[in-house]
Coordinates of C-alpha atoms in Angstrom, one line a residue:
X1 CA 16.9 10.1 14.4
X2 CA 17.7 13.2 16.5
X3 CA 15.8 13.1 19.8
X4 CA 17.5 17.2 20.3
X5 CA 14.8 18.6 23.0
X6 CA 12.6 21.2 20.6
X7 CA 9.3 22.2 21.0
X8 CA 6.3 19.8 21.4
X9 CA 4.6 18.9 18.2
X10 CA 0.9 16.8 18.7
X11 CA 0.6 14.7 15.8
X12 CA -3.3 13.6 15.2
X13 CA -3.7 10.1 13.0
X14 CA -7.1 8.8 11.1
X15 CA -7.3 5.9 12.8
X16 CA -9.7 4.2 10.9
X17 CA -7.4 1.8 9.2
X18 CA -5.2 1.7 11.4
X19 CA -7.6 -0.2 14.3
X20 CA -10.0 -2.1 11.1
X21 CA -8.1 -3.1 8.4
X22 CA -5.9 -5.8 8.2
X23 CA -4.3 -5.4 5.0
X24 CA -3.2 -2.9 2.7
X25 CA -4.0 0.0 4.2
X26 CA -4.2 -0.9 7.7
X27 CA -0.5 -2.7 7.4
X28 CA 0.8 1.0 6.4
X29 CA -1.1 3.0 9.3
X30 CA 0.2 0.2 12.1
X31 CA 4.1 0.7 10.3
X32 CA 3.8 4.2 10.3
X33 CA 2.0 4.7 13.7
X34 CA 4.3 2.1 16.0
X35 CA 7.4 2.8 14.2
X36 CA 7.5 6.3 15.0
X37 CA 6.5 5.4 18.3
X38 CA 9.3 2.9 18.6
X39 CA 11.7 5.5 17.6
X40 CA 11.1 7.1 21.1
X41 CA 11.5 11.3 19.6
X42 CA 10.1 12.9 22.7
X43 CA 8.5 15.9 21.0
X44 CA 6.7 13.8 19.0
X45 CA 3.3 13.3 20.7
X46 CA 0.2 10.7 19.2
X47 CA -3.2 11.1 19.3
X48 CA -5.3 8.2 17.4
X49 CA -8.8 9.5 16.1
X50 CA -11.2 6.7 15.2
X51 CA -15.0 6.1 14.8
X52 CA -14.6 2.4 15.6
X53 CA -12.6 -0.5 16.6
X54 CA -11.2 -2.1 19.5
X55 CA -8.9 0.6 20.7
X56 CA -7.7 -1.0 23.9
X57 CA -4.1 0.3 23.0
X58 CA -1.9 1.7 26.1
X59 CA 0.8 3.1 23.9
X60 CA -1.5 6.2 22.7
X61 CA -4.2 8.8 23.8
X62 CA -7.2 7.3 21.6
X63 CA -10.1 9.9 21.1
X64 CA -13.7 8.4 19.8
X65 CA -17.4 10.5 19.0
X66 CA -18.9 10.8 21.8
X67 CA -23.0 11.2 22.6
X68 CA -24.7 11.1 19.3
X69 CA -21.8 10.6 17.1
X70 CA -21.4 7.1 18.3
X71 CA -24.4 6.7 15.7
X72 CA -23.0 8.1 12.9
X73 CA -19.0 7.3 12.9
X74 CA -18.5 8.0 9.1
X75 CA -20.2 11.2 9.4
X76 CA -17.6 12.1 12.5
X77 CA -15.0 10.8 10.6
X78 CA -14.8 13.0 7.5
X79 CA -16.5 16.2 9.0
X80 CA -17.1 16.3 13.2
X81 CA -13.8 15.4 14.4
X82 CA -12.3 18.9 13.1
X83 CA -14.0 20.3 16.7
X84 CA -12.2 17.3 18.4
X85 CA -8.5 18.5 16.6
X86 CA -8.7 21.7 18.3
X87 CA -10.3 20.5 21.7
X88 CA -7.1 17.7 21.6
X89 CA -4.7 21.3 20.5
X90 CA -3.4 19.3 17.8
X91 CA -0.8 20.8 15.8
X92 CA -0.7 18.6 12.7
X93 CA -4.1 16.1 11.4
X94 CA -2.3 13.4 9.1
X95 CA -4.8 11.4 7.1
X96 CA -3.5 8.3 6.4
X97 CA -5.5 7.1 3.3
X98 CA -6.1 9.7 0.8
X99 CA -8.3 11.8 2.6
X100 CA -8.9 14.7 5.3
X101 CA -12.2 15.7 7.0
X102 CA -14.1 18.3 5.1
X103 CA -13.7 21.8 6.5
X104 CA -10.1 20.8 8.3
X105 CA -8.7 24.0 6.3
X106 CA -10.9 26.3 8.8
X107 CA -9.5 24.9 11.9
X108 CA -6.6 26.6 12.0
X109 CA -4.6 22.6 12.6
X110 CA -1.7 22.1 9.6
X111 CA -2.7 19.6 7.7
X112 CA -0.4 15.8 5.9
X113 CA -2.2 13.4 3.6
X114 CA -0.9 9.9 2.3
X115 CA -2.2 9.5 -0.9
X116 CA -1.7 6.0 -1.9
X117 CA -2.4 6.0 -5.7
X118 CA -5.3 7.6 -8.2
X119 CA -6.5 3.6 -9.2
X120 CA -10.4 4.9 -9.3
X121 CA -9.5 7.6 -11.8
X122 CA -7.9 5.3 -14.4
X123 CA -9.8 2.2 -13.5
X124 CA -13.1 3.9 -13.0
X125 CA -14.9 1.1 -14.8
X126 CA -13.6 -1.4 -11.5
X127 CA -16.2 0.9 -9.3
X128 CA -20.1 2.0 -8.8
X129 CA -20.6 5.1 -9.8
X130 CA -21.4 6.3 -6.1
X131 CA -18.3 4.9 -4.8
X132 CA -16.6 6.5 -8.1
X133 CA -18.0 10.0 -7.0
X134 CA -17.4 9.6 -2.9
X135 CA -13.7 9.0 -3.7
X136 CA -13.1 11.5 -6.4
X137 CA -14.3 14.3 -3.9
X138 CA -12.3 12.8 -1.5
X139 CA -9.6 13.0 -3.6
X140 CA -10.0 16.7 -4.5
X141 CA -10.5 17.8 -1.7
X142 CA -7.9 16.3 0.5
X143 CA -5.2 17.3 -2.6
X144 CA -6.5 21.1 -2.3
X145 CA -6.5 21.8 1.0
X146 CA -3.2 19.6 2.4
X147 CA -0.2 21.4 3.3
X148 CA 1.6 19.1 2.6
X149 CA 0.6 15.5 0.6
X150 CA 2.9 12.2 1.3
X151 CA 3.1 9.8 -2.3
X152 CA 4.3 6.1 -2.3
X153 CA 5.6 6.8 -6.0
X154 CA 6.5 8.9 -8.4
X155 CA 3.6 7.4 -10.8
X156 CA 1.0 8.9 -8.2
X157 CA 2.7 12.3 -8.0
X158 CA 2.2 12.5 -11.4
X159 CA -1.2 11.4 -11.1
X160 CA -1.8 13.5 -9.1
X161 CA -0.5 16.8 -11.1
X162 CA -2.4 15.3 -13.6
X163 CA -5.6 14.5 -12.4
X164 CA -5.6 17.4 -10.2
X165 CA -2.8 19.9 -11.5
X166 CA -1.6 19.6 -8.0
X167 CA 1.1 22.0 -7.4
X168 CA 4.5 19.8 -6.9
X169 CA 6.0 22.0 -4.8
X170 CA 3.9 20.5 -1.8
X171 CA 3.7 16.9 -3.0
X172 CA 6.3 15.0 -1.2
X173 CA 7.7 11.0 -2.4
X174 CA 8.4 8.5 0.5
X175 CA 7.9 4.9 -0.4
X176 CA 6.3 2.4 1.8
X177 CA 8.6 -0.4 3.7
X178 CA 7.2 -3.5 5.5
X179 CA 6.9 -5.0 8.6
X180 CA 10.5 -7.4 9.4
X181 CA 9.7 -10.8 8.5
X182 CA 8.6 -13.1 11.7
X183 CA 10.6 -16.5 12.1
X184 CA 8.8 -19.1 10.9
X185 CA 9.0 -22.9 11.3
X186 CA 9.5 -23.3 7.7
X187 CA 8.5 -26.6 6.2
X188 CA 10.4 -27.2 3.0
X189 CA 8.4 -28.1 0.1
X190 CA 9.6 -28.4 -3.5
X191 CA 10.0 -25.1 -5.3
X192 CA 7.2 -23.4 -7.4
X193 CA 6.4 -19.8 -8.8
X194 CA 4.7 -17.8 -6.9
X195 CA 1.9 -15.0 -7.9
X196 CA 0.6 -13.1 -4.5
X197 CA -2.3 -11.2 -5.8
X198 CA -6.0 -10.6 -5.0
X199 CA -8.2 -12.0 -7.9
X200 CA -9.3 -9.2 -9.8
X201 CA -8.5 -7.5 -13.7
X202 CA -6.5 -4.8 -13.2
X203 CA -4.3 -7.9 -11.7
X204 CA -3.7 -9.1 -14.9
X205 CA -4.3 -12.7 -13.8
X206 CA -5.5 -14.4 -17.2
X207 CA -2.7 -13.0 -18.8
X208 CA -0.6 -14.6 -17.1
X209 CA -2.0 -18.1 -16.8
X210 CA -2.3 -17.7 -20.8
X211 CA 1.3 -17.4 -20.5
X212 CA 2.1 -20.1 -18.6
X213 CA 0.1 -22.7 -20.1
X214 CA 1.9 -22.0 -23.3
X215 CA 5.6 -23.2 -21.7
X216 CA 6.8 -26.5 -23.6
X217 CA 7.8 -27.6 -20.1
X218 CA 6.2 -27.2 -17.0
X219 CA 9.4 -28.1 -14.6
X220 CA 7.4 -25.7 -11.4
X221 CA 4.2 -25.3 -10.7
X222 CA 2.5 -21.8 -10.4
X223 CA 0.6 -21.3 -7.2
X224 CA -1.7 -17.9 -7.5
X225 CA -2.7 -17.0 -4.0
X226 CA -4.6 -14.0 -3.0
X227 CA -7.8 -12.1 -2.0
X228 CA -11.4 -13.2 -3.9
X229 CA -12.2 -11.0 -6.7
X230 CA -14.4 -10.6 -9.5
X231 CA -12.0 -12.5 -11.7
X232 CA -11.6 -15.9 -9.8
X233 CA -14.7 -17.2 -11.4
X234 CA -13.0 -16.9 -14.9
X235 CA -9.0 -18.0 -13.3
X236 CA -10.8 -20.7 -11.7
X237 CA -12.3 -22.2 -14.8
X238 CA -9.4 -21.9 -16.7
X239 CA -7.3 -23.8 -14.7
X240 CA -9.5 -26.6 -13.5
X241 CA -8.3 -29.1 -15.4
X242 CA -4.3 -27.6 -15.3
X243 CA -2.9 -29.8 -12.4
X244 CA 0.4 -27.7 -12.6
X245 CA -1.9 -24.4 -11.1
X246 CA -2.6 -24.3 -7.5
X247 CA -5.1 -21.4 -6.7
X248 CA -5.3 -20.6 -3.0
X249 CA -8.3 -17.9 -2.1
X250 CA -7.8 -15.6 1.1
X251 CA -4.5 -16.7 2.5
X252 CA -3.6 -15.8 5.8
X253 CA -0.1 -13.5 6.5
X254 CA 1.2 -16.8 7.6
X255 CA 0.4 -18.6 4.7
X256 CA 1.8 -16.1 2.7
X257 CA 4.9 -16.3 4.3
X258 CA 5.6 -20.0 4.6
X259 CA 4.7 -19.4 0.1
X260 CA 7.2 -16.6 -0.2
X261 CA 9.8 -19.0 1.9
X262 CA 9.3 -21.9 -0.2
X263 CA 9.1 -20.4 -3.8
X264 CA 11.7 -20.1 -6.7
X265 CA 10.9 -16.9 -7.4
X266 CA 7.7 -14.7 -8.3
X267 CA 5.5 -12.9 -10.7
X268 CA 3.7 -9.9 -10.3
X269 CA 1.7 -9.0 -14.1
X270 CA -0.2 -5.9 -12.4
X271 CA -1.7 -3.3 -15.0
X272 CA -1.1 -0.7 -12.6
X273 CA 0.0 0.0 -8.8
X274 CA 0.5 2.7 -6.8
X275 CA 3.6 1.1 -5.0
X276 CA 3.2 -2.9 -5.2
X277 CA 4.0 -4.1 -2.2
X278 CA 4.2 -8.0 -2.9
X279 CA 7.7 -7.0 -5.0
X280 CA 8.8 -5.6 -1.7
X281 CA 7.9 -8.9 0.1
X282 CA 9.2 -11.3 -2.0
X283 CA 12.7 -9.5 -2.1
X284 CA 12.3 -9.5 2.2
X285 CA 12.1 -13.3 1.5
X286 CA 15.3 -13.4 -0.7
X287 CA 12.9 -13.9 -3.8
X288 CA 13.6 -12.1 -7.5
X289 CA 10.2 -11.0 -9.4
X290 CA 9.4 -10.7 -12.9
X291 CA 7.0 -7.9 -13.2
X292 CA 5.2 -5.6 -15.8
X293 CA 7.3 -2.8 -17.0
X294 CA 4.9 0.4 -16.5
X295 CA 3.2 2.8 -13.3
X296 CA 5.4 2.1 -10.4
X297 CA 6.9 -1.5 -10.5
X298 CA 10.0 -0.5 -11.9
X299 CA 10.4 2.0 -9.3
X300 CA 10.2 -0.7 -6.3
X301 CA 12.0 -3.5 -8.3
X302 CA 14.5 -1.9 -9.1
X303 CA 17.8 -3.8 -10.6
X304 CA 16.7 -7.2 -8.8
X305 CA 13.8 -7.7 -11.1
X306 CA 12.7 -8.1 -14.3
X307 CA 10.6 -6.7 -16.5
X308 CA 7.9 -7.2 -18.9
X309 CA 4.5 -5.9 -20.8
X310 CA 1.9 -7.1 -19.3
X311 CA -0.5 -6.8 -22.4
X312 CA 2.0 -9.2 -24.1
X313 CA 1.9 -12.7 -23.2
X314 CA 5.0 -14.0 -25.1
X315 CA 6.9 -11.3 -23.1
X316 CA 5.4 -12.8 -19.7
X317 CA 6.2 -16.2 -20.8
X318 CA 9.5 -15.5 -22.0
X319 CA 10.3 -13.9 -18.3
X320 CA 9.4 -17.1 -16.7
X321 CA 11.7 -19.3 -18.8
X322 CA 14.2 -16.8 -18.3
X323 CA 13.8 -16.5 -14.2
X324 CA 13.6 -20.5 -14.3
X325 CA 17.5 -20.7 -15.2
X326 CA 19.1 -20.3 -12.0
X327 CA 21.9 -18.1 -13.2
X328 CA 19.9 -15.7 -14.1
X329 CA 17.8 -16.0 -10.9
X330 CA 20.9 -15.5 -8.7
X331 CA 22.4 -12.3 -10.8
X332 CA 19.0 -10.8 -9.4
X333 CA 18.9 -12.1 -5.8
X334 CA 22.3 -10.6 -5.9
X335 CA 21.1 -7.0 -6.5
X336 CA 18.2 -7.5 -3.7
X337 CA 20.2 -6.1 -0.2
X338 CA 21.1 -3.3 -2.4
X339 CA 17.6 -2.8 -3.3
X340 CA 16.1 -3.0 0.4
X341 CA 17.7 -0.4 1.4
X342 CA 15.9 2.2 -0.1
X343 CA 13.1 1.0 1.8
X344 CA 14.1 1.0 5.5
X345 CA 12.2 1.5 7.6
X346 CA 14.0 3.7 10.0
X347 CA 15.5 6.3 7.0
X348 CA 11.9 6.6 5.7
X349 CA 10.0 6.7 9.3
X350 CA 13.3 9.6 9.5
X351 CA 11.5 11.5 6.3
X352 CA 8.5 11.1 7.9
X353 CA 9.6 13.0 11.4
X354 CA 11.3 16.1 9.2
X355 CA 8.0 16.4 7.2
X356 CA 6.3 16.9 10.7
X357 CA 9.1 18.9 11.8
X358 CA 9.1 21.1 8.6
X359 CA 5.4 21.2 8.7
X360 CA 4.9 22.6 12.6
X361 CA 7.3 25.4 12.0
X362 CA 5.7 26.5 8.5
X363 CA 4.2 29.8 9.1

């Protein structure tokens, strides 16, 4: 990245995530946010705004409400921090998950959204209709008014354009990357598949176990490890009495690496994702996937995966037979450094700096 001397640009960041959530969301804030501060660009300056959280951070200028805000953090967060944008003079307010603070387009401060994926307009059913409502006018809102909007994938720019009719000439594809893996003190255990998902059905979790348990032979185990959901009731009960399914409920990031290290290779059966991160993973572990063939898999597995319908569960079973074979399994691995690299880090933390570049010099 150039660090040329130009003008000072002051970057503002919704915090939120960034300082309370330790997944998802909150992994992509914390890449985004100390990556570009790693990168050192001295006309690059941070400012963290967040309701909450412990924000004992030296590396940044951390504004919170103050007086009777401190009551009413959510309300400061999507409307009263615009009069703390232009008491901070910030140039650029980048809302990290799909949203902006209402009335930001009257304060005069240029305005970058990441908007992660449109899962509560085609899942609506998977949400309460007040959450369903909150998030759609988020959603509008934030699309509308954002000068410019940041997409993981090219399935949510077309969600986007059409959920929204977004115009595309502002919508702007960077994919996500991931954290470089820690060393471990790996303990070798014998080889198994591997599904890292959270438990619920746009998953696709019984599908997959239906397609499992109809293999002749059962040579690995399938260990299904993720976050509680409404499903793991139902996957639970269906694989009581299989001892050749492992279910493991809230893994820690440790635990999921030391299940990445040891595995064969992985499955990932989503219906739909707005990037799917755990493809990423598992090829930063040296792991192939066999995932579903629709939304935005294909886009992160590229040619080190393959592919399947997830409605069909002869087409998921067949994968796993075929990903068994090792042959086949190390034509895949083979593609996976090629396939990396269109997510590093430092080329798409670049992408991110010419879009706040581009953005500050906009008239």
């Amino acid at each position: 990245m150039s660090n040329d001397k130009k003008q000072p640009i002051n970057i503002g960041f919704d915090a939120k995530r960034y300082f309370n959530n330790q997944t998802g969301l909150g992994n992509y804030a914390r890449w985004l946010v100390n990556g570009l501060h790693s990168s050192s660009i001295d006309y690059l300056n941070y400012t963290l705004f967040s309701p909450s959280g412990d924000i004992s951070d030296e590396h940044f200028r951390i504004v919170q409400p103050e007086y009777g805000w401190k009551k009413f953090g959510w309300l400061w967060r999507i409307w009263g921090v615009n009069k703390y944008l232009t008491a901070n003079k910030i140039d650029i307010y980048h809302g990290l998950s799909n949203e902006l603070p209402f009335g930001i387009h009257k304060t005069g401060v240029k305005t970058m959204v990441t908007i992660h994926d449109l899962i509560n307009l085609r899942y609506p059913k998977n949400y309460n209709w007040i959450d369903r409502q909150i998030y759609k006018l988020k959603l509008a809102y934030a699309q509308k008014v954002a000068d410019l909007i940041v997409v993981p994938s090219a399935q949510t720019k077309e969600d986007l354009m059409f959920y929204f009719k977004t115009s595309e000439n502002k919508i702007r594809i960077i994919p996500l990357s991931i954290p470089a893996i820690p060393s471990l003190g790996i303990s070798k255990k014998d080889p198994y598949i591997l599904c890292i998902s959270s438990f619920n059905k746009r998953k696709n979790l019984i599908r997959l176990i239906t397609a499992y348990q109809s293999l002749e032979h059962k040579v690995y185990p399938l260990i299904i490890a993720g976050k509680y959901g409404e499903t793991y009731d139902e996957v639970q009960s269906l694989t009581k009495n299989d001892p050749f399914i492992i279910l493991k409920q809230n893994p820690s990031t440790g635990d999921i690496h030391q299940l990445y290290s040891n595995a064969l290779f992985c499955v990932y059966p989503s219906l739909f994702e707005g990037f799917g991160i755990p493809i990423l993973e598992a090829f930063a572990h040296g792991k192939t996937v066999a995932t579903s063939n629709i939304s935005s898999m294909p886009e992160v597995g590229g040619n080190a995966a393959i592919y399947f319908n997830p409605l069909d569960t002869k087409e998921i079973a067949k994968s796993l037979v075929m990903l068994i074979e090792q042959q086949n399994r190390v034509k895949l691995e083979a593609q996976i450094p090629i396939q990396l690299k269109k997510f590093d880090s430092p080329i798409l933390l670049s992408d991110y700096v010419n879009c706040y570049s581009s953005l500050a010099n906009k008239h």
